[in-house]
Structure formats: C-alpha cells, structure tokens
Amino acid sequence: MQTEKMSRYLTELYQNNMKSSGEDLLTAIIPLMKLLSLTAIGLVLAHPKTHIIPRATFKLLSKLVFALFLPCLIFTELGERTTLENFAQWWFIPINVLISTAIGCFLGYLVVIICRPPPQFKRFTIIMTAFGNTGNLPLAIVGSVCHTADNPFGPHCHSRGVAYVSFSSWVSVILAYTLVYHMMEPPLEYYEIIEEGVELEEEQAVNDASRPLLVEAEWPGIEDKETEHSKTPFIARIFQSISNVSESSFPDIEVSGEGGANIPRSIRCLAEPKVFRRIRIVAEQMPIQHILQPPMIASLLAIIIGTVPQLKAFFFGYDAPLSFVTDSLEILGGAMVPSVMLMLGGMLAEGPIDSTLGLRTTIGISIARLLVLPVLGIGIVALSDKMNLLVQGDAMYRFVLLLQYTMPSAILLGAIANLRGYAVGEASALLFWQHVFALLSLSLYIVIYFKIISYV
C-alpha cells in the first residue's frame, strides 16, 4: 500500500514537472514565433518575385523608425522609469556592454587565428565578432516577450525592459563612432589612390539604389556624415611615419612653417612628443559631432526629465499637464517593433551578397558571436550577481544583460562599412547569414534564459 502511494506521488510529480517544463518552453517560444511571423510578412512583401511593396518603401520605413518611432519609444518608457535612485542602480548595464564588447574582441582575435581570414579583413573579423545589436532587436524581443500574458517578469514588464535596453544605447553609439569607426578603416596596404573623376563615379555608384538595404536599416543617411578621412586609411598614414616613413602628408604643425626656425629652444622643448601628437590628430578626426542623433537625443532628454522630479511631473502621470504629448508619443512608439521586424524581413528578402571573406571565417564569426559569447555571458551575469552588482530580485534586468551577449552583429556595422568604403559586401553578406542563424540561436538561448533566470 505504501509502495502504491509512493509510486502515485512520483508519477504525479513527474507529470507536473513535465507540464511545467512544457509551459516554460511554450512561454519562451511564443514571443519568438510572433517576431518570426512579422519577419516572414516583411520577407514576402519585399521578395523580388512578389514585390508587393517597393524597396524604396522599406528605406522610408527605416528612416521613420530611426527618426520617429524609436525616439518616441525611448523617451516615453525610459523617461517614465528613470529616477535618481534608478539611475544609480542601473550603472552595470552600460558596463556590461563594454564587457561584452571586450570579450567579443578576444573571441574575434581567436577567430582570426583559427580561421585565417584574408589579411585585409583581420580587423573586420574582430569588430564583427565584438559589436552586437544592442538597440532595435533587443527592444523587439522585449516587446514581444512582455506582450505575453504569462511572461515571467511581472508587472510593468515592457516599460522596465525598454528602459534597460535604452539606457545602454548611448554606450553603443559612442563605441560605434570611436572604436568601430577606426577599426573599420581601410587597410593602407590594400588602399589604391585613384583619380578624382574615378572616385566621383564610384561614389555615385555607392549612392545608387542598388546599395544593400541593411546599409541604411539602423542608421539611415549615415553616408551623409562622411568626413574628410572617412574613406581613407588615416590612422595608418599618421602612424606609419613612426617607422621612418615620409611625413610630408602630415607636417609637424607646431614647429613647421616660415617662422619655425626662429622659435626659441625653450619653447620647442615643450612641444608634445610625436606619438602623442599623432594620437591627438586621430582623436580630432573621430566624428563625435554625429553622435547626437534622434535616438540619442531622446535618451538624454528622458534621463534629464526623469531625474528631475519637477520636470517629470509635467510629462508623466495621469494628471500631468503634458500627458497628452507623452500619450501621443507612446502611440507612435508602439509602431517600432512591427516596423523593425518588417524591415528585417525586407533585408533578408534581398539575399546574401557576394563576399570574399571566406566560408570558414563566416562560420567562425557566427559561432563565436551566436553560440560561444552567450555561454560566457551567462557566466559573467551569474558572477556579477554573486558579487551583488545587479538590482536584486529583478528578472528583467538580468534578461536584458543576457540579451546583450546573445544578439547578432549590429546592422549599424554595415552602415559604417559603407561610410568608410571598406568591406561593404562582406559586411552585408555576414549580417545576412548571422540574422538567419540568429533565428535558431535566439530560440535556444531565450528558452535557456527563461529556465535559469531565477537562479542567475
């Protein structure tokens, strides 16, 4: 009798566990199925065989997302959730972006050693492995997860998730215009000096409608930000003079000129060393002035208004004088997720572009970025939690940190490659294949995250 009771108890326990596991799996898979459905719709609409919606419409949609939908979503959600106390608690979110980028650089270096890409693509391989999508795609995933009634993140799931993702965006933008911008510089040894007329023709070809859609998908109009040295190997030419190469292109401004010989010796001794002077020149060529784009401006305004209670009372709350403004912006922000996924479908409909990167390197980058980095991310987030660096009891906070390690390479890299005139086809092809493979890797890791989120 006792044996029968024990057997019945174990059977019920097993069935309950199986049912619980099945429900957990369903909870994790359904949000991704929603995103896949939107992506499939975009793919059908933009596919060359159907061509229901012209390509120019998707380019316009990308500009609407960048300049309107995304800033509205960031401002309404980040501004409402931000307080001085929260601002101090969220400090690990941008730090986590830096950590994930540093680990990605290390993995990219290993990919270079193992896969041996063509020499001109070594830096490209490292940066494509290191720099992930921390903006549009995580926001879409958070929005889809929180749209499910039985999500594991509790009340205010969407507003908290969007606030956490948005809070990390400023770090990503700064990295894009500093580290990524210079890492994507054309290698000097493979750079050919061409005639002015030929350069003009090539520039017109790049601006042609045949340019890959993903070039403008996350930062439309970035080609308008072209600087004097954007398409030239500026850093290599600056520092090549250290190896006794001619410095005629970059004279020493401080001691050259007509009056250079008459400068007192005491003043010339105070001139900065050549290496530091070259570092300063390189720093001056960073396009920092282009950082203040609509999403970045929305983030800064949301943080300022959110941390000042008097200002926040004017915009947020049921009885706020300007609540009609924030309500209107919230309606516009709601169009961000479907628009982004439709754009992704439109990009995938174009198919891969010819690339000279090599199959082995493409697979190596994809494995490092989509499979290896998320495993390391779980360890980093778990260790950070053990060290009490994270917000206690906030599952969404941990989920966003884990997502930062799970995303494919940022679509923004395709735009920067176009801006610098370096590896545009390779970036487009690699981003295409990564986003195809990411549909599988994201499904796998989100299921894992849902299972372990309470333990991390």
Short mmCIF file of C-alpha atoms in Angstrom, two decimals:
data_model
loop_
_atom_site.label_atom_id
_atom_site.label_comp_id
_atom_site.label_asym_id
_atom_site.label_seq_id
_atom_site.Cartn_x
_atom_site.Cartn_y
_atom_site.Cartn_z
CA MET A 1 0.00 0.00 0.00
CA GLN A 2 2.78 2.34 0.94
CA THR A 3 4.58 1.44 -2.27
CA GLU A 4 1.50 2.28 -4.38
CA LYS A 5 1.17 5.72 -2.72
CA MET A 6 4.84 6.45 -3.33
CA SER A 7 4.53 5.34 -6.95
CA ARG A 8 1.43 7.54 -7.46
CA TYR A 9 3.20 10.51 -5.85
CA LEU A 10 6.27 10.13 -8.10
CA THR A 11 4.05 9.79 -11.17
CA GLU A 12 2.13 12.98 -10.34
CA LEU A 13 5.36 14.83 -9.59
CA TYR A 14 6.84 13.74 -12.92
CA GLN A 15 3.69 14.76 -14.81
CA ASN A 16 3.62 18.15 -13.09
CA ASN A 17 7.29 18.73 -13.88
CA MET A 18 6.74 17.75 -17.50
CA LYS A 19 3.75 20.04 -17.70
CA SER A 20 5.72 22.87 -16.09
CA SER A 21 8.63 22.35 -18.49
CA GLY A 22 6.25 22.32 -21.44
CA GLU A 23 4.61 25.55 -20.28
CA ASP A 24 8.02 27.18 -19.76
CA LEU A 25 9.09 26.13 -23.25
CA LEU A 26 5.86 27.47 -24.73
CA THR A 27 6.24 30.76 -22.84
CA ALA A 28 9.73 31.23 -24.28
CA ILE A 29 8.93 30.14 -27.84
CA ILE A 30 5.68 32.07 -28.44
CA PRO A 31 7.29 35.58 -28.34
CA LEU A 32 9.86 34.46 -30.91
CA MET A 33 7.15 32.97 -33.12
CA LYS A 34 5.43 36.36 -33.11
CA LEU A 35 8.64 38.06 -34.26
CA LEU A 36 9.24 35.37 -36.89
CA SER A 37 5.73 35.90 -38.23
CA LEU A 38 6.34 39.63 -38.62
CA THR A 39 9.70 38.93 -40.28
CA ALA A 40 8.06 36.44 -42.67
CA ILE A 41 5.45 39.04 -43.64
CA GLY A 42 8.22 41.55 -44.41
CA LEU A 43 10.08 38.93 -46.44
CA VAL A 44 7.00 38.14 -48.53
CA LEU A 45 6.19 41.81 -49.09
CA ALA A 46 9.75 42.65 -50.23
CA HIS A 47 10.65 39.44 -52.10
CA PRO A 48 11.66 40.12 -55.72
CA LYS A 49 9.10 37.58 -57.01
CA THR A 50 6.13 39.18 -55.25
CA HIS A 51 7.41 42.76 -54.99
CA ILE A 52 4.20 43.84 -53.26
CA ILE A 53 5.95 46.75 -51.56
CA PRO A 54 8.79 48.52 -53.41
CA ARG A 55 12.27 48.70 -51.96
CA ALA A 56 12.05 52.48 -51.54
CA THR A 57 9.20 52.00 -49.06
CA PHE A 58 11.42 49.91 -46.78
CA LYS A 59 14.11 52.61 -46.93
CA LEU A 60 11.48 55.16 -45.91
CA LEU A 61 10.32 52.84 -43.12
CA SER A 62 13.88 52.59 -41.79
CA LYS A 63 14.08 56.38 -41.63
CA LEU A 64 10.74 56.55 -39.80
CA VAL A 65 11.96 54.00 -37.24
CA PHE A 66 15.24 55.85 -36.74
CA ALA A 67 13.89 59.39 -36.61
CA LEU A 68 10.40 58.90 -35.10
CA PHE A 69 9.25 55.52 -33.76
CA LEU A 70 12.41 54.57 -31.85
CA PRO A 71 12.95 58.02 -30.22
CA CYS A 72 9.28 58.12 -29.16
CA LEU A 73 9.52 54.66 -27.58
CA ILE A 74 12.78 55.51 -25.78
CA PHE A 75 11.51 58.83 -24.45
CA THR A 76 8.18 57.56 -23.11
CA GLU A 77 9.47 54.36 -21.49
CA LEU A 78 12.90 55.50 -20.27
CA GLY A 79 11.60 58.84 -19.03
CA GLU A 80 8.81 57.24 -17.01
CA ARG A 81 11.05 54.65 -15.35
CA THR A 82 14.10 56.86 -14.71
CA THR A 83 14.64 58.33 -11.26
CA LEU A 84 17.79 59.39 -9.44
CA GLU A 85 17.67 56.15 -7.46
CA ASN A 86 17.21 54.00 -10.58
CA PHE A 87 19.92 55.92 -12.40
CA ALA A 88 22.37 54.94 -9.67
CA GLN A 89 21.20 51.30 -9.65
CA TRP A 90 21.45 50.78 -13.42
CA TRP A 91 25.16 51.55 -13.68
CA PHE A 92 26.08 47.95 -14.57
CA ILE A 93 24.01 48.00 -17.81
CA PRO A 94 26.47 50.19 -19.81
CA ILE A 95 29.42 48.46 -18.13
CA ASN A 96 28.03 45.14 -19.36
CA VAL A 97 28.07 46.48 -22.94
CA LEU A 98 31.77 47.28 -22.56
CA ILE A 99 32.48 43.84 -21.07
CA SER A 100 30.60 42.02 -23.85
CA THR A 101 32.47 44.07 -26.47
CA ALA A 102 35.84 43.31 -24.86
CA ILE A 103 35.09 39.57 -24.70
CA GLY A 104 33.84 39.72 -28.29
CA CYS A 105 37.14 41.32 -29.38
CA PHE A 106 39.02 38.44 -27.74
CA LEU A 107 36.81 35.87 -29.47
CA GLY A 108 37.28 37.73 -32.76
CA TYR A 109 41.05 37.52 -32.32
CA LEU A 110 40.72 33.76 -31.78
CA VAL A 111 38.62 33.53 -34.95
CA VAL A 112 41.40 35.33 -36.85
CA ILE A 113 43.99 32.85 -35.52
CA ILE A 114 41.87 29.76 -36.19
CA CYS A 115 40.07 30.67 -39.43
CA ARG A 116 42.82 32.80 -41.03
CA PRO A 117 40.71 35.30 -42.98
CA PRO A 118 42.28 37.31 -45.83
CA PRO A 119 44.82 39.77 -44.32
CA GLN A 120 42.75 42.84 -45.23
CA PHE A 121 39.81 41.51 -43.19
CA LYS A 122 41.55 40.77 -39.86
CA ARG A 123 40.31 43.91 -38.09
CA PHE A 124 36.94 43.48 -39.78
CA THR A 125 36.66 39.94 -38.37
CA ILE A 126 37.42 41.15 -34.84
CA ILE A 127 34.94 44.02 -34.87
CA MET A 128 32.13 41.96 -36.46
CA THR A 129 32.55 39.41 -33.65
CA ALA A 130 32.77 42.05 -30.92
CA PHE A 131 29.99 44.53 -31.66
CA GLY A 132 26.43 43.24 -31.24
CA ASN A 133 22.98 44.70 -31.79
CA THR A 134 22.03 46.42 -28.53
CA GLY A 135 19.18 48.54 -29.89
CA ASN A 136 16.35 47.62 -32.24
CA LEU A 137 16.40 43.83 -31.99
CA PRO A 138 16.55 43.63 -28.15
CA LEU A 139 13.69 46.15 -27.99
CA ALA A 140 11.66 43.97 -30.34
CA ILE A 141 12.35 40.85 -28.25
CA VAL A 142 11.45 42.63 -25.00
CA GLY A 143 8.25 43.96 -26.56
CA SER A 144 7.24 40.53 -27.82
CA VAL A 145 8.08 38.75 -24.54
CA CYS A 146 6.11 41.28 -22.50
CA HIS A 147 3.15 41.05 -24.87
CA THR A 148 2.55 37.54 -23.48
CA ALA A 149 0.15 37.47 -20.51
CA ASP A 150 2.09 34.81 -18.58
CA ASN A 151 5.55 36.34 -19.02
CA PRO A 152 7.94 35.64 -16.10
CA PHE A 153 8.84 39.29 -15.48
CA GLY A 154 5.81 40.54 -13.61
CA PRO A 155 4.06 43.92 -13.83
CA HIS A 156 5.49 46.82 -15.84
CA CYS A 157 7.46 44.28 -17.88
CA HIS A 158 7.52 46.32 -21.09
CA SER A 159 8.40 49.70 -19.58
CA ARG A 160 11.22 48.23 -17.48
CA GLY A 161 12.62 46.22 -20.39
CA VAL A 162 12.60 49.15 -22.81
CA ALA A 163 14.15 51.41 -20.16
CA TYR A 164 17.01 48.97 -19.54
CA VAL A 165 17.72 48.47 -23.25
CA SER A 166 17.51 52.20 -23.95
CA PHE A 167 19.84 53.02 -21.08
CA SER A 168 22.63 51.07 -22.79
CA SER A 169 22.20 52.71 -26.19
CA TRP A 170 24.43 55.71 -25.52
CA VAL A 171 27.42 53.47 -24.81
CA SER A 172 26.88 51.58 -28.07
CA VAL A 173 26.68 54.81 -30.08
CA ILE A 174 29.91 56.14 -28.55
CA LEU A 175 31.65 52.83 -29.26
CA ALA A 176 30.36 52.92 -32.85
CA TYR A 177 31.83 56.35 -33.55
CA THR A 178 35.15 55.70 -31.79
CA LEU A 179 36.33 52.07 -31.66
CA VAL A 180 34.22 50.71 -34.53
CA TYR A 181 34.77 53.75 -36.78
CA HIS A 182 38.56 53.39 -36.62
CA MET A 183 38.64 49.58 -36.62
CA MET A 184 36.69 49.70 -39.91
CA GLU A 185 39.37 51.87 -41.54
CA PRO A 186 40.56 50.66 -44.97
CA PRO A 187 43.96 48.93 -44.59
CA LEU A 188 46.74 51.10 -46.01
CA GLU A 189 48.49 48.29 -47.89
CA TYR A 190 45.27 47.49 -49.81
CA TYR A 191 44.28 51.10 -50.44
CA GLU A 192 44.62 52.32 -54.01
CA ILE A 193 44.94 56.01 -54.85
CA ILE A 194 42.57 56.76 -57.74
CA GLU A 195 41.91 59.73 -59.93
CA GLU A 196 39.39 62.34 -58.82
CA GLY A 197 36.95 61.58 -61.64
CA VAL A 198 37.01 57.85 -60.96
CA GLU A 199 36.42 58.47 -57.27
CA LEU A 200 33.37 60.57 -58.10
CA GLU A 201 31.95 57.81 -60.30
CA GLU A 202 32.49 55.22 -57.55
CA GLU A 203 30.81 57.49 -55.03
CA GLN A 204 27.77 57.83 -57.29
CA ALA A 205 27.65 54.06 -57.66
CA VAL A 206 27.68 53.62 -53.90
CA ASN A 207 24.80 56.06 -53.52
CA ASP A 208 22.84 54.17 -56.16
CA ALA A 209 19.62 52.36 -55.30
CA SER A 210 21.46 49.05 -55.64
CA ARG A 211 23.16 49.58 -52.27
CA PRO A 212 22.12 46.86 -49.76
CA LEU A 213 19.05 47.78 -47.73
CA LEU A 214 20.76 46.85 -44.46
CA VAL A 215 23.31 49.62 -45.05
CA GLU A 216 20.61 52.13 -44.08
CA ALA A 217 18.45 49.92 -41.89
CA GLU A 218 19.70 51.07 -38.48
CA TRP A 219 21.34 54.44 -39.21
CA PRO A 220 19.74 55.83 -42.40
CA GLY A 221 21.58 58.70 -44.01
CA ILE A 222 24.90 57.77 -42.38
CA GLU A 223 26.62 58.28 -45.75
CA ASP A 224 25.79 61.98 -45.40
CA LYS A 225 28.05 62.04 -42.33
CA GLU A 226 31.14 61.39 -44.46
CA THR A 227 34.18 63.25 -43.19
CA GLU A 228 37.40 64.21 -44.94
CA HIS A 229 39.18 61.00 -43.95
CA SER A 230 36.26 58.56 -43.73
CA LYS A 231 37.19 56.58 -46.85
CA THR A 232 40.99 56.77 -46.42
CA PRO A 233 43.40 54.85 -44.15
CA PHE A 234 44.02 57.91 -41.99
CA ILE A 235 45.41 56.24 -38.85
CA ALA A 236 47.82 54.04 -40.79
CA ARG A 237 49.23 57.05 -42.67
CA ILE A 238 49.56 59.04 -39.45
CA PHE A 239 51.44 56.34 -37.54
CA GLN A 240 53.45 55.00 -40.47
CA SER A 241 55.79 57.96 -40.02
CA ILE A 242 56.91 56.40 -36.73
CA SER A 243 58.63 53.70 -38.83
CA ASN A 244 60.74 56.33 -40.65
CA VAL A 245 58.25 56.75 -43.48
CA SER A 246 57.83 60.15 -45.09
CA GLU A 247 55.76 62.63 -43.06
CA SER A 248 55.12 65.01 -45.96
CA SER A 249 51.36 64.46 -45.77
CA PHE A 250 51.24 65.34 -42.05
CA PRO A 251 53.81 68.05 -41.22
CA ASP A 252 54.60 68.94 -37.65
CA ILE A 253 52.37 71.95 -37.30
CA GLU A 254 53.90 73.10 -34.06
CA VAL A 255 57.42 73.54 -35.42
CA SER A 256 56.88 73.94 -39.18
CA GLY A 257 56.14 77.00 -41.21
CA GLU A 258 58.04 80.14 -42.06
CA GLY A 259 58.79 81.10 -38.50
CA GLY A 260 59.54 77.59 -37.25
CA ALA A 261 63.32 78.07 -37.25
CA ASN A 262 63.05 81.21 -35.11
CA ILE A 263 61.08 79.58 -32.28
CA PRO A 264 63.08 79.75 -29.04
CA ARG A 265 64.70 76.46 -27.99
CA SER A 266 62.97 76.59 -24.59
CA ILE A 267 59.54 76.61 -26.28
CA ARG A 268 60.45 73.88 -28.80
CA CYS A 269 61.47 71.60 -25.92
CA LEU A 270 57.93 71.82 -24.59
CA ALA A 271 56.42 70.54 -27.83
CA GLU A 272 54.38 67.34 -27.34
CA PRO A 273 56.04 64.06 -28.39
CA LYS A 274 55.33 62.83 -31.92
CA VAL A 275 53.37 59.78 -30.77
CA PHE A 276 51.05 61.87 -28.57
CA ARG A 277 50.66 64.41 -31.35
CA ARG A 278 49.54 61.66 -33.74
CA ILE A 279 47.10 60.27 -31.16
CA ARG A 280 45.65 63.77 -30.77
CA ILE A 281 45.27 64.17 -34.55
CA VAL A 282 43.49 60.81 -34.78
CA ALA A 283 41.18 61.75 -31.88
CA GLU A 284 40.30 65.00 -33.63
CA GLN A 285 39.18 63.02 -36.69
CA MET A 286 36.59 61.00 -34.75
CA PRO A 287 33.12 62.09 -35.91
CA ILE A 288 31.95 62.69 -32.34
CA GLN A 289 29.74 65.55 -33.54
CA HIS A 290 27.45 63.00 -35.25
CA ILE A 291 26.64 61.14 -32.03
CA LEU A 292 23.65 63.36 -31.25
CA GLN A 293 21.13 61.58 -33.45
CA PRO A 294 17.35 61.28 -32.70
CA PRO A 295 17.56 58.10 -30.53
CA MET A 296 20.48 59.54 -28.56
CA ILE A 297 18.72 62.88 -28.07
CA ALA A 298 15.59 61.06 -26.88
CA SER A 299 17.68 59.09 -24.35
CA LEU A 300 19.34 62.23 -22.99
CA LEU A 301 16.03 64.09 -22.70
CA ALA A 302 14.40 61.10 -20.98
CA ILE A 303 17.23 60.83 -18.44
CA ILE A 304 17.25 64.58 -17.71
CA ILE A 305 13.47 64.80 -17.34
CA GLY A 306 13.26 61.55 -15.39
CA THR A 307 15.88 62.56 -12.83
CA VAL A 308 14.31 65.99 -12.18
CA PRO A 309 11.00 65.40 -10.32
CA GLN A 310 9.62 68.85 -11.17
CA LEU A 311 10.10 68.28 -14.91
CA LYS A 312 8.88 64.70 -14.72
CA ALA A 313 5.61 65.83 -13.15
CA PHE A 314 4.87 67.88 -16.27
CA PHE A 315 5.22 64.94 -18.69
CA PHE A 316 4.40 61.71 -16.86
CA GLY A 317 1.39 60.76 -14.76
CA TYR A 318 -2.37 60.74 -15.22
CA ASP A 319 -2.76 64.37 -14.13
CA ALA A 320 0.42 65.70 -15.83
CA PRO A 321 -0.20 68.91 -17.83
CA LEU A 322 1.63 67.48 -20.87
CA SER A 323 0.37 63.92 -20.56
CA PHE A 324 -1.37 64.26 -23.94
CA VAL A 325 2.09 64.73 -25.51
CA THR A 326 3.56 61.61 -23.91
CA ASP A 327 0.41 59.64 -24.79
CA SER A 328 0.80 60.66 -28.45
CA LEU A 329 4.48 59.71 -28.41
CA GLU A 330 3.58 56.37 -26.82
CA ILE A 331 1.17 55.60 -29.68
CA LEU A 332 3.94 56.34 -32.20
CA GLY A 333 6.43 54.27 -30.21
CA GLY A 334 4.11 51.28 -30.44
CA ALA A 335 4.87 51.09 -34.18
CA MET A 336 8.58 50.44 -33.55
CA VAL A 337 8.54 46.66 -33.01
CA PRO A 338 6.44 45.67 -36.07
CA SER A 339 8.35 48.15 -38.25
CA VAL A 340 11.74 46.77 -37.21
CA MET A 341 10.73 43.17 -37.88
CA LEU A 342 9.21 44.08 -41.25
CA MET A 343 12.50 45.81 -42.11
CA LEU A 344 14.42 42.70 -41.10
CA GLY A 345 12.23 40.63 -43.41
CA GLY A 346 12.88 43.12 -46.21
CA MET A 347 16.63 42.83 -45.68
CA LEU A 348 16.55 39.04 -45.71
CA ALA A 349 14.47 39.11 -48.91
CA GLU A 350 17.44 40.65 -50.75
CA GLY A 351 19.50 37.53 -50.07
CA PRO A 352 23.24 37.32 -49.41
CA ILE A 353 25.73 39.43 -51.36
CA ASP A 354 28.96 38.13 -52.89
CA SER A 355 31.74 38.13 -50.30
CA THR A 356 35.47 37.42 -50.37
CA LEU A 357 35.61 36.84 -46.61
CA GLY A 358 35.51 33.05 -46.97
CA LEU A 359 33.08 30.41 -45.72
CA ARG A 360 35.33 29.30 -42.85
CA THR A 361 35.62 32.83 -41.42
CA THR A 362 31.89 33.49 -41.86
CA ILE A 363 31.07 30.33 -39.91
CA GLY A 364 33.73 31.14 -37.30
CA ILE A 365 32.34 34.63 -36.63
CA SER A 366 28.77 33.31 -36.45
CA ILE A 367 29.66 30.53 -34.00
CA ALA A 368 31.71 32.87 -31.78
CA ARG A 369 29.05 35.57 -31.78
CA LEU A 370 25.87 33.49 -31.58
CA LEU A 371 26.89 30.37 -29.63
CA VAL A 372 30.08 30.93 -27.62
CA LEU A 373 29.57 34.51 -26.42
CA PRO A 374 26.12 33.82 -24.84
CA VAL A 375 27.62 30.98 -22.75
CA LEU A 376 30.32 33.34 -21.46
CA GLY A 377 27.61 35.95 -20.87
CA ILE A 378 25.72 33.61 -18.56
CA GLY A 379 28.90 33.20 -16.51
CA ILE A 380 29.54 36.98 -16.39
CA VAL A 381 25.98 37.80 -15.29
CA ALA A 382 25.96 34.99 -12.69
CA LEU A 383 29.31 36.17 -11.29
CA SER A 384 28.10 39.77 -11.18
CA ASP A 385 25.01 38.65 -9.27
CA LYS A 386 27.17 36.78 -6.76
CA MET A 387 29.15 39.99 -6.25
CA ASN A 388 25.87 41.92 -5.61
CA LEU A 389 26.43 44.22 -8.60
CA LEU A 390 22.92 43.75 -10.02
CA VAL A 391 19.49 45.04 -8.99
CA GLN A 392 18.19 42.48 -6.52
CA GLY A 393 15.11 40.47 -7.45
CA ASP A 394 14.70 41.99 -10.95
CA ALA A 395 14.47 39.21 -13.55
CA MET A 396 14.04 41.64 -16.46
CA TYR A 397 17.29 43.40 -15.50
CA ARG A 398 19.16 40.09 -15.81
CA PHE A 399 17.33 39.14 -19.00
CA VAL A 400 18.43 42.36 -20.74
CA LEU A 401 22.03 41.83 -19.58
CA LEU A 402 21.96 38.32 -21.04
CA LEU A 403 20.44 39.56 -24.31
CA GLN A 404 23.44 41.86 -24.80
CA TYR A 405 25.60 38.75 -25.24
CA THR A 406 23.11 36.93 -27.48
CA MET A 407 22.47 39.38 -30.32
CA PRO A 408 23.93 39.01 -33.83
CA SER A 409 26.37 41.64 -35.08
CA ALA A 410 24.88 45.11 -35.23
CA ILE A 411 23.30 46.15 -38.54
CA LEU A 412 24.97 49.50 -37.88
CA LEU A 413 28.29 47.87 -38.88
CA GLY A 414 27.02 47.62 -42.45
CA ALA A 415 26.34 51.35 -42.48
CA ILE A 416 29.78 52.18 -41.04
CA ALA A 417 31.43 49.86 -43.58
CA ASN A 418 29.68 51.83 -46.31
CA LEU A 419 30.71 55.12 -44.72
CA ARG A 420 34.35 54.04 -44.67
CA GLY A 421 34.27 52.31 -48.05
CA TYR A 422 35.64 49.11 -46.53
CA ALA A 423 34.26 45.56 -46.75
CA VAL A 424 30.72 46.68 -47.64
CA GLY A 425 29.84 43.45 -49.46
CA GLU A 426 31.45 41.30 -46.77
CA ALA A 427 29.53 43.11 -44.01
CA SER A 428 26.23 42.74 -45.88
CA ALA A 429 26.74 39.02 -46.51
CA LEU A 430 27.87 38.31 -42.96
CA LEU A 431 24.96 40.23 -41.43
CA PHE A 432 22.54 38.33 -43.65
CA TRP A 433 23.80 34.91 -42.56
CA GLN A 434 24.09 35.92 -38.91
CA HIS A 435 20.48 37.08 -38.77
CA VAL A 436 19.36 33.84 -40.44
CA PHE A 437 21.30 31.74 -37.91
CA ALA A 438 20.20 34.04 -35.06
CA LEU A 439 16.61 32.88 -35.53
CA LEU A 440 17.76 29.49 -34.23
CA SER A 441 20.31 30.61 -31.63
CA LEU A 442 17.91 33.18 -30.10
CA SER A 443 15.23 30.50 -29.80
CA LEU A 444 17.67 28.21 -28.00
CA TYR A 445 19.07 30.78 -25.60
CA ILE A 446 15.81 32.50 -24.71
CA VAL A 447 14.46 29.11 -23.64
CA ILE A 448 17.60 28.64 -21.54
CA TYR A 449 17.32 32.14 -20.06
CA PHE A 450 13.70 31.57 -19.07
CA LYS A 451 14.76 28.39 -17.26
CA ILE A 452 17.74 29.87 -15.40
CA ILE A 453 16.63 33.48 -14.89
CA SER A 454 15.56 32.80 -11.31
CA TYR A 455 18.92 31.21 -10.49
CA VAL A 456 21.21 33.81 -12.15
#
